[in-house]
Amino acid sequence: MSDNRTIRGRGALRRLARAGAALAVLVGALAGATATSGVAQAATQGPCDVYAAGGTPCVAAHSTTRALYAGYGGRLYQVRRSSDQAVRDIGVLGTGGYADAAAQDSFCAGTSCVITVIYDQSGKGNHLTQAPGGGAAPGPDNLADATLAPTTLNGHRAYGVYVAKGTGYRNNHTTGIATGDQPEGMYAILDGTHYNGGCCFDYGNAETSSTDTGNGHMEAIYFGNIKVWGYGSGPGPWVMADLENGLFSGANTRYNANDPTVNHRYLTAMVKGAPNQWAIRAGDAQSGGLSTFYSGPRPNAAGYNPMHKEGAIILGIGGDNSNGAEGTFYEGVMTSGYPSEATENAVQANIVAAGYANSSATTGALRGTGSGKCLDVPNASATPGLQAQIYSCSGGANQTWTRTGDGRLTVDVGGTTLCLDAAGGATADGTKVVTWPCTGGANQQWRFNADGSVTGVQSGRCLDVAGAATADATPVQLWTCWGGGNQKWTLG
């Protein structure tokens, strides 16, 4: 999708011929739902095994959290640390298993890291790297902080790809990705609570030139609550399709009442397309099945039937490198051919069995998602009453916070344990957030919310970076919650 664009509004579908084949796919996926214990944690099937069994194999498979094939034991992603610019590939704990998050933690200890490559597990070499400049933004885009999206899968720690504004990944020279009007499918696992109204948080098929080349030159999953080109019911966010020069929630109208607001903490989002047919499906990645929000003909505006897909792959940006969106990506694939609903349902069963859940971390850096910087005790001083601030993450003790069972946030500086405290027990906007000896008071208790905000139990107000600034030493305060990135935090 592009910024500054106007709204514009053959063949039989490829389907599985026999119900027995669909049943085999589903049974196989369910059989593969249970991973073995021990170091390897090898699944008997991954989502790409399910797609292959359904006759629509993966041609791109990206994940920073787990292997997407039972037989995959290679690299998931690469990180680069800021201290010396060294890089390290992060793989799986064992064939078919989860990401080796401990390898990242060790490599990045005492410094910060960014994700430089998200490797393609399909064997086709469709890796995602830093997006170059394009028609909407000169670029190159930023790379994601490697620690801002901690998660767990069946209790195993991993990291997703946290896309802040200006962040994007791309591959303009792919192999096997659908072009023209060829059929394809795709899914992505996203954080349904992390989104905005910017253009455009996409994953899927886009232009190879990084520019807007016209209607129907894209086919990608979009997630967010922008309403410029199309929208669904409720306030958003919505899963829609970015087909270029239009975010479509349905057929030919801007509004599809059957495309609901969805904000599951872990969200399965699917888009697929074939000659004069496409569909949107989605569901909770932690439980249950999929719902179909649209399935029908292509838009009747010029350029969308037949399609003119070009076969590049994007993540976090629009086709012309529009990079004003936010979101979090954990895994996703693209297929050759139009997957059946039975296949997709089996994939969803596999995803649910992967056991996505919030990170169980209780000690670590408290990072501001809007700034990428850490909550910091100035000068590592144990003097009571110092206003907390954000500062470039160093891994120091003065940036290491512990979330206690009774809701306190404690920090050890100079051998002294202090609590994060709303100064004087005040509750008004602008109240300083300071470090103070622990008293057990309600002004020292903090609630971590599903949307990433941290609120004071006493005040109900958000832990806020003053003025939404991002510079080192910007003070932290209480402020009425409004959903901004300067009020979103991750601990880990």
CSV table of C-alpha atoms in Angstrom, one decimal:
chain,number,residue,atom,x,y,z
A,1,MET,CA,0.0,0.0,0.0
A,2,SER,CA,1.1,3.5,-0.6
A,3,ASP,CA,0.6,6.9,1.0
A,4,ASN,CA,-1.1,9.6,-1.1
A,5,ARG,CA,-3.1,7.3,-3.4
A,6,THR,CA,-6.6,7.3,-4.7
A,7,ILE,CA,-9.3,4.7,-4.1
A,8,ARG,CA,-10.0,2.4,-7.1
A,9,GLY,CA,-12.2,0.1,-7.1
A,10,ARG,CA,-10.9,-16.5,-15.1
A,11,GLY,CA,-10.6,-19.3,-14.0
A,12,ALA,CA,-11.4,-22.1,-11.7
A,13,LEU,CA,-9.9,-22.3,-8.2
A,14,ARG,CA,-7.2,-24.8,-7.3
A,15,ARG,CA,-8.8,-27.0,-4.6
A,16,LEU,CA,-8.1,-30.4,-3.1
A,17,ALA,CA,-9.9,-33.0,-5.1
A,18,ARG,CA,-10.6,-35.5,-2.4
A,19,ALA,CA,-12.0,-35.2,1.0
A,20,GLY,CA,-9.7,-37.9,2.1
A,21,ALA,CA,-6.6,-35.8,1.4
A,22,ALA,CA,-8.0,-32.9,3.4
A,23,LEU,CA,-8.7,-35.3,6.3
A,24,ALA,CA,-5.2,-36.6,6.1
A,25,VAL,CA,-3.8,-33.1,6.4
A,26,LEU,CA,-5.9,-32.3,9.5
A,27,VAL,CA,-5.1,-35.6,11.2
A,28,GLY,CA,-1.5,-35.2,10.5
A,29,ALA,CA,-1.5,-31.7,11.9
A,30,LEU,CA,-3.1,-32.7,15.0
A,31,ALA,CA,-0.7,-35.6,15.4
A,32,GLY,CA,2.1,-33.1,15.0
A,33,ALA,CA,0.7,-30.8,17.7
A,34,THR,CA,2.6,-32.5,20.5
A,35,ALA,CA,6.3,-31.8,20.7
A,36,THR,CA,8.7,-34.2,22.3
A,37,SER,CA,10.4,-33.2,25.5
A,38,GLY,CA,14.1,-32.6,25.9
A,39,VAL,CA,16.6,-30.4,24.1
A,40,ALA,CA,15.4,-31.1,20.6
A,41,GLN,CA,11.6,-30.5,21.1
A,42,ALA,CA,11.1,-31.8,17.6
A,43,ALA,CA,7.5,-31.6,16.3
A,44,THR,CA,6.2,-34.3,14.1
A,45,GLN,CA,4.8,-31.6,11.7
A,46,GLY,CA,5.2,-27.9,11.3
A,47,PRO,CA,2.9,-25.6,9.4
A,48,CYS,CA,4.8,-26.0,6.2
A,49,ASP,CA,4.5,-29.8,6.4
A,50,VAL,CA,0.8,-29.3,6.6
A,51,TYR,CA,0.7,-27.0,3.6
A,52,ALA,CA,2.8,-29.5,1.6
A,53,ALA,CA,0.4,-32.3,2.5
A,54,GLY,CA,-2.4,-30.1,1.2
A,55,GLY,CA,-0.7,-29.6,-2.2
A,56,THR,CA,0.2,-26.0,-1.5
A,57,PRO,CA,3.8,-26.0,-0.3
A,58,CYS,CA,5.6,-23.1,1.4
A,59,VAL,CA,7.8,-21.0,-0.9
A,60,ALA,CA,8.8,-18.7,2.0
A,61,ALA,CA,8.8,-19.4,5.7
A,62,HIS,CA,9.9,-16.8,8.2
A,63,SER,CA,10.0,-17.1,12.0
A,64,THR,CA,12.2,-15.9,14.8
A,65,THR,CA,10.4,-18.2,17.3
A,66,ARG,CA,10.4,-21.8,15.9
A,67,ALA,CA,11.1,-24.1,13.1
A,68,LEU,CA,8.2,-24.2,10.6
A,69,TYR,CA,9.1,-27.7,9.3
A,70,ALA,CA,9.6,-30.8,11.4
A,71,GLY,CA,12.8,-31.4,9.6
A,72,TYR,CA,14.3,-27.9,9.9
A,73,GLY,CA,17.3,-27.5,12.1
A,74,GLY,CA,19.0,-24.4,10.6
A,75,ARG,CA,19.1,-20.7,11.1
A,76,LEU,CA,16.0,-18.6,12.1
A,77,TYR,CA,17.4,-15.1,12.2
A,78,GLN,CA,20.6,-13.1,12.6
A,79,VAL,CA,21.3,-10.4,15.2
A,80,ARG,CA,24.0,-7.6,15.2
A,81,ARG,CA,25.1,-6.0,18.4
A,82,SER,CA,25.9,-2.3,18.7
A,83,SER,CA,29.0,-2.6,20.8
A,84,ASP,CA,31.3,-4.0,18.1
A,85,GLN,CA,28.9,-4.6,15.1
A,86,ALA,CA,29.5,-8.4,15.4
A,87,VAL,CA,26.7,-10.6,14.1
A,88,ARG,CA,25.4,-14.0,15.1
A,89,ASP,CA,22.9,-16.4,13.6
A,90,ILE,CA,20.2,-17.7,16.0
A,91,GLY,CA,19.0,-21.2,15.3
A,92,VAL,CA,16.8,-23.7,16.9
A,93,LEU,CA,17.4,-25.8,20.0
A,94,GLY,CA,17.0,-28.9,18.0
A,95,THR,CA,15.5,-30.0,14.6
A,96,GLY,CA,11.9,-28.9,14.4
A,97,GLY,CA,12.2,-27.0,17.7
A,98,TYR,CA,12.1,-23.6,19.2
A,99,ALA,CA,14.4,-20.7,18.9
A,100,ASP,CA,17.6,-20.7,21.0
A,101,ALA,CA,16.8,-17.5,22.8
A,102,ALA,CA,19.6,-18.1,25.3
A,103,ALA,CA,22.2,-17.7,22.5
A,104,GLN,CA,20.8,-14.3,21.7
A,105,ASP,CA,20.7,-13.3,25.4
A,106,SER,CA,24.4,-14.3,25.8
A,107,PHE,CA,25.5,-12.6,22.6
A,108,CYS,CA,23.7,-9.3,23.3
A,109,ALA,CA,24.4,-9.1,27.1
A,110,GLY,CA,25.6,-5.7,28.1
A,111,THR,CA,24.7,-4.0,24.8
A,112,SER,CA,21.8,-3.8,22.4
A,113,CYS,CA,21.1,-5.9,19.3
A,114,VAL,CA,19.0,-5.5,16.1
A,115,ILE,CA,17.6,-8.2,13.8
A,116,THR,CA,19.5,-8.0,10.5
A,117,VAL,CA,18.2,-11.1,8.7
A,118,ILE,CA,15.1,-13.3,9.0
A,119,TYR,CA,16.0,-16.5,7.2
A,120,ASP,CA,13.7,-18.4,4.8
A,121,GLN,CA,13.3,-21.9,6.0
A,122,SER,CA,11.8,-23.1,2.7
A,123,GLY,CA,15.1,-23.7,1.0
A,124,LYS,CA,14.4,-21.1,-1.7
A,125,GLY,CA,16.6,-18.4,-0.2
A,126,ASN,CA,13.8,-15.8,0.2
A,127,HIS,CA,15.4,-14.2,3.3
A,128,LEU,CA,14.2,-10.9,4.6
A,129,THR,CA,16.8,-8.1,5.2
A,130,GLN,CA,16.8,-4.4,5.8
A,131,ALA,CA,14.3,-2.7,3.4
A,132,PRO,CA,15.9,-0.3,0.9
A,133,GLY,CA,14.4,3.1,0.2
A,134,GLY,CA,11.3,3.4,-2.0
A,135,GLY,CA,8.8,5.7,-3.5
A,136,ALA,CA,7.3,6.8,-0.1
A,137,ALA,CA,10.4,6.8,2.1
A,138,PRO,CA,14.0,7.2,1.0
A,139,GLY,CA,15.3,4.6,3.5
A,140,PRO,CA,17.0,2.3,4.1
A,141,ASP,CA,14.5,1.4,6.9
A,142,ASN,CA,15.5,0.8,10.5
A,143,LEU,CA,16.1,-2.7,11.8
A,144,ALA,CA,14.0,-4.1,14.7
A,145,ASP,CA,15.4,-4.1,18.2
A,146,ALA,CA,16.0,-7.8,18.9
A,147,THR,CA,14.6,-7.8,22.5
A,148,LEU,CA,11.4,-5.7,22.3
A,149,ALA,CA,9.0,-8.6,21.6
A,150,PRO,CA,9.7,-11.4,24.1
A,151,THR,CA,7.3,-14.3,24.1
A,152,THR,CA,7.2,-18.0,25.1
A,153,LEU,CA,6.1,-21.1,23.1
A,154,ASN,CA,5.1,-23.9,25.4
A,155,GLY,CA,7.3,-22.3,28.1
A,156,HIS,CA,10.3,-21.8,25.9
A,157,ARG,CA,11.5,-18.2,25.6
A,158,ALA,CA,11.8,-16.6,22.2
A,159,TYR,CA,11.7,-13.2,20.6
A,160,GLY,CA,9.4,-11.7,17.9
A,161,VAL,CA,10.1,-8.9,15.4
A,162,TYR,CA,9.0,-5.6,16.9
A,163,VAL,CA,8.2,-3.1,14.1
A,164,ALA,CA,8.3,0.5,15.3
A,165,LYS,CA,7.7,3.4,12.8
A,166,GLY,CA,10.4,3.5,10.2
A,167,THR,CA,11.3,-0.2,10.6
A,168,GLY,CA,11.0,-2.6,7.6
A,169,TYR,CA,12.3,-5.8,5.9
A,170,ARG,CA,12.2,-6.7,2.3
A,171,ASN,CA,13.4,-9.1,-0.5
A,172,ASN,CA,13.0,-7.8,-4.1
A,173,HIS,CA,14.7,-10.8,-5.7
A,174,THR,CA,12.8,-13.9,-4.7
A,175,THR,CA,12.4,-17.4,-6.0
A,176,GLY,CA,9.0,-19.2,-6.4
A,177,ILE,CA,6.8,-16.4,-5.1
A,178,ALA,CA,3.5,-15.9,-7.1
A,179,THR,CA,3.6,-13.4,-9.9
A,180,GLY,CA,0.9,-12.1,-12.2
A,181,ASP,CA,-2.4,-13.9,-11.5
A,182,GLN,CA,-0.9,-17.0,-10.0
A,183,PRO,CA,-2.5,-18.4,-6.9
A,184,GLU,CA,-1.0,-18.1,-3.4
A,185,GLY,CA,-1.7,-18.2,0.3
A,186,MET,CA,-0.1,-16.7,3.3
A,187,TYR,CA,-0.5,-16.4,7.1
A,188,ALA,CA,1.2,-14.4,9.8
A,189,ILE,CA,1.2,-14.6,13.6
A,190,LEU,CA,1.0,-11.1,15.0
A,191,ASP,CA,0.5,-9.2,18.2
A,192,GLY,CA,-3.1,-8.1,18.0
A,193,THR,CA,-2.6,-5.4,20.6
A,194,HIS,CA,0.3,-3.7,18.8
A,195,TYR,CA,-0.9,-1.6,15.8
A,196,ASN,CA,-1.6,1.9,14.6
A,197,GLY,CA,-3.3,3.8,11.8
A,198,GLY,CA,-0.1,4.3,9.8
A,199,CYS,CA,0.6,2.9,6.4
A,200,CYS,CA,1.2,0.0,6.3
A,201,PHE,CA,2.0,-3.0,8.5
A,202,ASP,CA,2.0,-5.7,5.8
A,203,TYR,CA,3.4,-9.2,5.3
A,204,GLY,CA,3.3,-10.6,1.8
A,205,ASN,CA,3.7,-10.1,-1.9
A,206,ALA,CA,4.7,-6.7,-3.2
A,207,GLU,CA,6.5,-4.7,-6.0
A,208,THR,CA,10.1,-5.6,-6.9
A,209,SER,CA,10.9,-1.9,-7.4
A,210,SER,CA,9.9,-0.6,-4.0
A,211,THR,CA,7.5,1.8,-5.7
A,212,ASP,CA,3.8,1.9,-6.4
A,213,THR,CA,3.4,0.4,-9.8
A,214,GLY,CA,-0.4,0.3,-9.9
A,215,ASN,CA,-3.6,-1.5,-8.9
A,216,GLY,CA,-3.2,-5.2,-8.3
A,217,HIS,CA,0.5,-5.3,-8.0
A,218,MET,CA,0.5,-6.4,-4.4
A,219,GLU,CA,-1.2,-9.2,-2.3
A,220,ALA,CA,-0.3,-8.9,1.3
A,221,ILE,CA,-1.8,-9.3,4.8
A,222,TYR,CA,-2.4,-5.9,6.4
A,223,PHE,CA,-3.1,-5.4,10.1
A,224,GLY,CA,-4.0,-2.0,11.7
A,225,ASN,CA,-6.8,0.5,12.1
A,226,ILE,CA,-6.3,2.9,9.2
A,227,LYS,CA,-9.6,3.8,7.5
A,228,VAL,CA,-8.4,5.7,4.4
A,229,TRP,CA,-8.8,3.0,1.8
A,230,GLY,CA,-11.1,0.5,3.6
A,231,TYR,CA,-12.2,-0.8,6.9
A,232,GLY,CA,-14.3,-3.3,8.8
A,233,SER,CA,-16.7,-3.2,11.7
A,234,GLY,CA,-16.0,-1.7,15.1
A,235,PRO,CA,-13.1,0.6,15.9
A,236,GLY,CA,-10.3,-1.7,14.5
A,237,PRO,CA,-7.8,-3.1,14.2
A,238,TRP,CA,-8.8,-5.2,11.2
A,239,VAL,CA,-7.1,-7.9,9.1
A,240,MET,CA,-7.4,-6.7,5.5
A,241,ALA,CA,-5.6,-7.3,2.2
A,242,ASP,CA,-3.2,-4.8,0.7
A,243,LEU,CA,-3.8,-5.2,-3.1
A,244,GLU,CA,-2.0,-1.9,-3.9
A,245,ASN,CA,-3.9,1.4,-4.0
A,246,GLY,CA,-6.5,-0.1,-1.7
A,247,LEU,CA,-6.7,-1.9,1.6
A,248,PHE,CA,-9.6,-4.2,1.1
A,249,SER,CA,-11.8,-5.7,3.8
A,250,GLY,CA,-14.1,-7.2,1.2
A,251,ALA,CA,-15.1,-6.9,-2.4
A,252,ASN,CA,-15.8,-3.5,-4.0
A,253,THR,CA,-17.0,-1.4,-1.1
A,254,ARG,CA,-14.8,0.4,1.4
A,255,TYR,CA,-16.7,-1.1,4.3
A,256,ASN,CA,-17.2,-4.8,5.1
A,257,ALA,CA,-19.4,-5.4,8.1
A,258,ASN,CA,-18.3,-9.0,8.2
A,259,ASP,CA,-14.6,-8.0,8.8
A,260,PRO,CA,-14.6,-7.5,12.6
A,261,THR,CA,-12.3,-5.8,14.9
A,262,VAL,CA,-9.8,-8.4,16.1
A,263,ASN,CA,-7.2,-7.8,18.8
A,264,HIS,CA,-6.2,-11.2,20.2
A,265,ARG,CA,-2.9,-11.0,22.0
A,266,TYR,CA,-1.6,-13.6,19.5
A,267,LEU,CA,-3.5,-13.3,16.2
A,268,THR,CA,-3.5,-15.7,13.2
A,269,ALA,CA,-4.1,-13.6,10.0
A,270,MET,CA,-4.5,-15.2,6.6
A,271,VAL,CA,-5.0,-13.8,3.1
A,272,LYS,CA,-5.1,-15.9,-0.1
A,273,GLY,CA,-5.7,-15.2,-3.8
A,274,ALA,CA,-6.4,-17.0,-7.1
A,275,PRO,CA,-7.8,-15.9,-10.5
A,276,ASN,CA,-10.9,-13.8,-9.6
A,277,GLN,CA,-11.0,-15.2,-6.0
A,278,TRP,CA,-9.5,-14.2,-2.7
A,279,ALA,CA,-10.2,-14.5,1.0
A,280,ILE,CA,-9.5,-13.2,4.4
A,281,ARG,CA,-9.4,-15.5,7.5
A,282,ALA,CA,-8.3,-15.0,11.0
A,283,GLY,CA,-8.5,-16.4,14.5
A,284,ASP,CA,-6.9,-16.5,18.0
A,285,ALA,CA,-3.5,-18.1,17.7
A,286,GLN,CA,-3.8,-19.4,21.3
A,287,SER,CA,-7.1,-21.2,21.0
A,288,GLY,CA,-10.0,-22.1,18.7
A,289,GLY,CA,-10.3,-22.1,14.9
A,290,LEU,CA,-10.5,-19.7,12.1
A,291,SER,CA,-13.3,-17.5,10.9
A,292,THR,CA,-13.7,-16.4,7.3
A,293,PHE,CA,-14.2,-12.6,7.0
A,294,TYR,CA,-14.4,-12.5,3.2
A,295,SER,CA,-14.3,-15.0,0.4
A,296,GLY,CA,-15.3,-14.0,-3.1
A,297,PRO,CA,-14.4,-12.3,-6.3
A,298,ARG,CA,-11.7,-9.7,-6.9
A,299,PRO,CA,-12.5,-6.0,-6.8
A,300,ASN,CA,-14.1,-4.9,-10.0
A,301,ALA,CA,-11.9,-1.8,-10.4
A,302,ALA,CA,-9.3,-1.8,-13.2
A,303,GLY,CA,-6.1,-3.7,-12.4
A,304,TYR,CA,-7.4,-6.2,-9.8
A,305,ASN,CA,-8.7,-8.9,-12.1
A,306,PRO,CA,-6.5,-10.3,-13.4
A,307,MET,CA,-3.8,-9.5,-10.8
A,308,HIS,CA,-0.3,-8.2,-11.6
A,309,LYS,CA,1.6,-9.5,-8.6
A,310,GLU,CA,5.4,-9.0,-8.8
A,311,GLY,CA,6.7,-11.4,-6.2
A,312,ALA,CA,8.7,-9.4,-3.8
A,313,ILE,CA,8.2,-10.0,0.0
A,314,ILE,CA,7.7,-7.2,2.5
A,315,LEU,CA,7.4,-7.1,6.3
A,316,GLY,CA,6.2,-4.1,8.3
A,317,ILE,CA,6.0,-1.7,5.3
A,318,GLY,CA,3.9,-1.0,2.2
A,319,GLY,CA,4.8,-1.8,-1.3
A,320,ASP,CA,6.3,1.6,-2.0
A,321,ASN,CA,8.2,1.5,1.4
A,322,SER,CA,5.5,3.5,3.3
A,323,ASN,CA,7.0,2.9,6.8
A,324,GLY,CA,4.7,4.7,9.2
A,325,ALA,CA,3.1,1.6,10.7
A,326,GLU,CA,3.7,-0.4,13.9
A,327,GLY,CA,3.2,-4.0,14.7
A,328,THR,CA,4.8,-7.3,15.9
A,329,PHE,CA,5.5,-10.4,13.8
A,330,TYR,CA,6.4,-13.8,15.1
A,331,GLU,CA,6.1,-16.1,12.2
A,332,GLY,CA,4.6,-16.3,8.7
A,333,VAL,CA,4.7,-18.2,5.4
A,334,MET,CA,3.7,-17.8,1.8
A,335,THR,CA,2.6,-20.7,-0.4
A,336,SER,CA,2.4,-21.8,-4.0
A,337,GLY,CA,-1.2,-22.4,-4.8
A,338,TYR,CA,-4.5,-21.5,-3.2
A,339,PRO,CA,-4.8,-23.5,0.1
A,340,SER,CA,-8.0,-25.2,1.0
A,341,GLU,CA,-9.9,-24.3,4.2
A,342,ALA,CA,-9.2,-27.8,5.5
A,343,THR,CA,-5.5,-27.2,5.1
A,344,GLU,CA,-5.7,-23.8,6.7
A,345,ASN,CA,-7.7,-25.2,9.6
A,346,ALA,CA,-5.0,-27.8,10.2
A,347,VAL,CA,-2.3,-25.1,10.1
A,348,GLN,CA,-4.3,-23.2,12.8
A,349,ALA,CA,-4.4,-26.3,14.9
A,350,ASN,CA,-0.6,-26.5,14.6
A,351,ILE,CA,-0.2,-22.9,15.6
A,352,VAL,CA,-2.4,-23.3,18.7
A,353,ALA,CA,-0.4,-26.3,19.7
A,354,ALA,CA,2.8,-24.2,19.5
A,355,GLY,CA,1.7,-22.6,22.7
A,356,TYR,CA,2.3,-18.9,22.2
A,357,ALA,CA,2.1,-17.0,25.5
A,358,ASN,CA,3.4,-13.9,27.1
A,359,SER,CA,6.9,-13.9,28.3
A,360,SER,CA,7.3,-15.2,31.9
A,361,ALA,CA,10.2,-12.8,32.5
A,362,THR,CA,10.1,-11.0,35.8
A,363,THR,CA,13.5,-9.4,35.8
A,364,GLY,CA,15.3,-7.5,33.0
A,365,ALA,CA,15.4,-4.2,31.2
A,366,LEU,CA,12.1,-2.2,31.1
A,367,ARG,CA,12.2,-0.9,27.5
A,368,GLY,CA,10.1,1.9,26.1
A,369,THR,CA,8.7,0.7,22.8
A,370,GLY,CA,8.4,4.2,21.5
A,371,SER,CA,12.0,5.0,22.1
A,372,GLY,CA,13.7,1.7,22.3
A,373,LYS,CA,15.5,3.0,25.4
A,374,CYS,CA,15.6,1.6,28.9
A,375,LEU,CA,14.1,2.9,32.2
A,376,ASP,CA,17.1,4.1,34.0
A,377,VAL,CA,18.1,5.3,37.5
A,378,PRO,CA,20.3,8.4,36.8
A,379,ASN,CA,24.0,7.9,37.5
A,380,ALA,CA,23.2,4.6,39.1
A,381,SER,CA,22.6,6.5,42.3
A,382,ALA,CA,20.9,5.1,45.4
A,383,THR,CA,19.8,8.6,46.5
A,384,PRO,CA,16.0,8.5,47.2
A,385,GLY,CA,13.8,10.7,45.1
A,386,LEU,CA,15.7,10.8,41.8
A,387,GLN,CA,13.3,11.0,38.9
A,388,ALA,CA,13.6,7.9,36.6
A,389,GLN,CA,14.5,8.5,33.0
A,390,ILE,CA,15.0,6.7,29.7
A,391,TYR,CA,18.5,6.1,28.5
A,392,SER,CA,20.3,4.0,25.9
A,393,CYS,CA,20.3,0.4,27.1
A,394,SER,CA,23.5,-0.7,28.7
A,395,GLY,CA,22.6,-3.8,30.7
A,396,GLY,CA,23.6,-2.1,33.9
A,397,ALA,CA,22.1,-2.8,37.3
A,398,ASN,CA,20.5,0.6,37.3
A,399,GLN,CA,18.5,-0.6,34.2
A,400,THR,CA,17.6,-4.0,35.6
A,401,TRP,CA,14.1,-4.1,37.1
A,402,THR,CA,12.3,-6.9,39.0
A,403,ARG,CA,8.6,-7.2,38.9
A,404,THR,CA,7.6,-8.7,42.2
A,405,GLY,CA,4.6,-10.8,43.1
A,406,ASP,CA,2.9,-7.9,44.8
A,407,GLY,CA,3.3,-5.6,41.8
A,408,ARG,CA,6.3,-3.6,42.7
A,409,LEU,CA,9.1,-2.7,40.3
A,410,THR,CA,12.4,-2.9,42.2
A,411,VAL,CA,16.0,-2.0,41.2
A,412,ASP,CA,19.3,-2.7,43.0
A,413,VAL,CA,21.7,0.2,42.9
A,414,GLY,CA,24.9,0.4,45.0
A,415,GLY,CA,23.7,-2.5,47.1
A,416,THR,CA,20.4,-0.7,47.9
A,417,THR,CA,17.0,-2.0,46.7
A,418,LEU,CA,14.7,0.8,45.7
A,419,CYS,CA,11.1,0.8,44.4
A,420,LEU,CA,9.6,2.7,41.4
A,421,ASP,CA,7.4,5.2,43.1
A,422,ALA,CA,4.8,7.9,42.2
A,423,ALA,CA,6.3,10.8,44.1
A,424,GLY,CA,4.5,11.8,47.2
A,425,GLY,CA,1.6,9.5,46.5
A,426,ALA,CA,0.3,12.0,43.9
A,427,THR,CA,-2.0,10.9,41.1
A,428,ALA,CA,-2.1,13.9,38.8
A,429,ASP,CA,-0.8,14.2,35.3
A,430,GLY,CA,2.9,15.1,35.4
A,431,THR,CA,3.6,13.4,38.8
A,432,LYS,CA,7.2,12.5,38.9
A,433,VAL,CA,8.1,8.8,38.9
A,434,VAL,CA,11.1,8.3,41.2
A,435,THR,CA,13.1,5.7,43.0
A,436,TRP,CA,12.4,5.5,46.7
A,437,PRO,CA,12.8,3.0,49.6
A,438,CYS,CA,10.1,0.4,49.4
A,439,THR,CA,7.2,1.0,51.6
A,440,GLY,CA,4.5,-1.3,50.3
A,441,GLY,CA,2.3,1.6,49.4
A,442,ALA,CA,-0.1,1.6,46.5
A,443,ASN,CA,1.9,4.3,44.8
A,444,GLN,CA,4.7,1.7,44.4
A,445,GLN,CA,2.5,-0.9,42.8
A,446,TRP,CA,2.3,-1.2,39.0
A,447,ARG,CA,0.0,-3.2,36.7
A,448,PHE,CA,1.3,-4.5,33.3
A,449,ASN,CA,-1.5,-4.4,30.7
A,450,ALA,CA,-2.2,-6.4,27.6
A,451,ASP,CA,-1.7,-3.4,25.4
A,452,GLY,CA,1.9,-2.8,26.7
A,453,SER,CA,1.1,0.0,29.0
A,454,VAL,CA,2.1,0.0,32.7
A,455,THR,CA,-0.3,1.8,35.0
A,456,GLY,CA,0.0,2.9,38.6
A,457,VAL,CA,-2.4,0.9,40.8
A,458,GLN,CA,-3.1,3.9,42.9
A,459,SER,CA,-3.5,6.5,40.1
A,460,GLY,CA,-4.6,4.4,37.2
A,461,ARG,CA,-2.4,6.6,35.1
A,462,CYS,CA,0.3,5.4,32.7
A,463,LEU,CA,4.1,5.3,33.0
A,464,ASP,CA,4.9,7.9,30.4
A,465,VAL,CA,8.0,9.3,28.8
A,466,ALA,CA,7.6,13.1,29.0
A,467,GLY,CA,6.6,14.7,25.7
A,468,ALA,CA,7.0,11.4,23.9
A,469,ALA,CA,10.7,12.4,23.5
A,470,THR,CA,13.3,9.8,22.7
A,471,ALA,CA,16.5,11.5,23.8
A,472,ASP,CA,18.7,10.1,26.6
A,473,ALA,CA,17.8,11.5,30.1
A,474,THR,CA,14.1,12.2,29.1
A,475,PRO,CA,12.2,12.0,32.4
A,476,VAL,CA,9.4,9.6,33.2
A,477,GLN,CA,6.2,10.6,34.8
A,478,LEU,CA,2.5,9.7,35.3
A,479,TRP,CA,0.1,10.7,32.6
A,480,THR,CA,-3.4,9.9,31.5
A,481,CYS,CA,-3.3,6.8,29.3
A,482,TRP,CA,-3.8,7.6,25.6
A,483,GLY,CA,-2.2,4.6,23.8
A,484,GLY,CA,0.9,6.3,22.6
A,485,GLY,CA,4.2,4.5,22.0
A,486,ASN,CA,5.7,6.6,24.9
A,487,GLN,CA,3.4,4.7,27.2
A,488,LYS,CA,4.2,1.2,26.0
A,489,TRP,CA,6.9,-1.0,27.7
A,490,THR,CA,8.3,-4.5,27.6
A,491,LEU,CA,10.1,-6.2,30.5
A,492,GLY,CA,12.7,-8.8,29.7
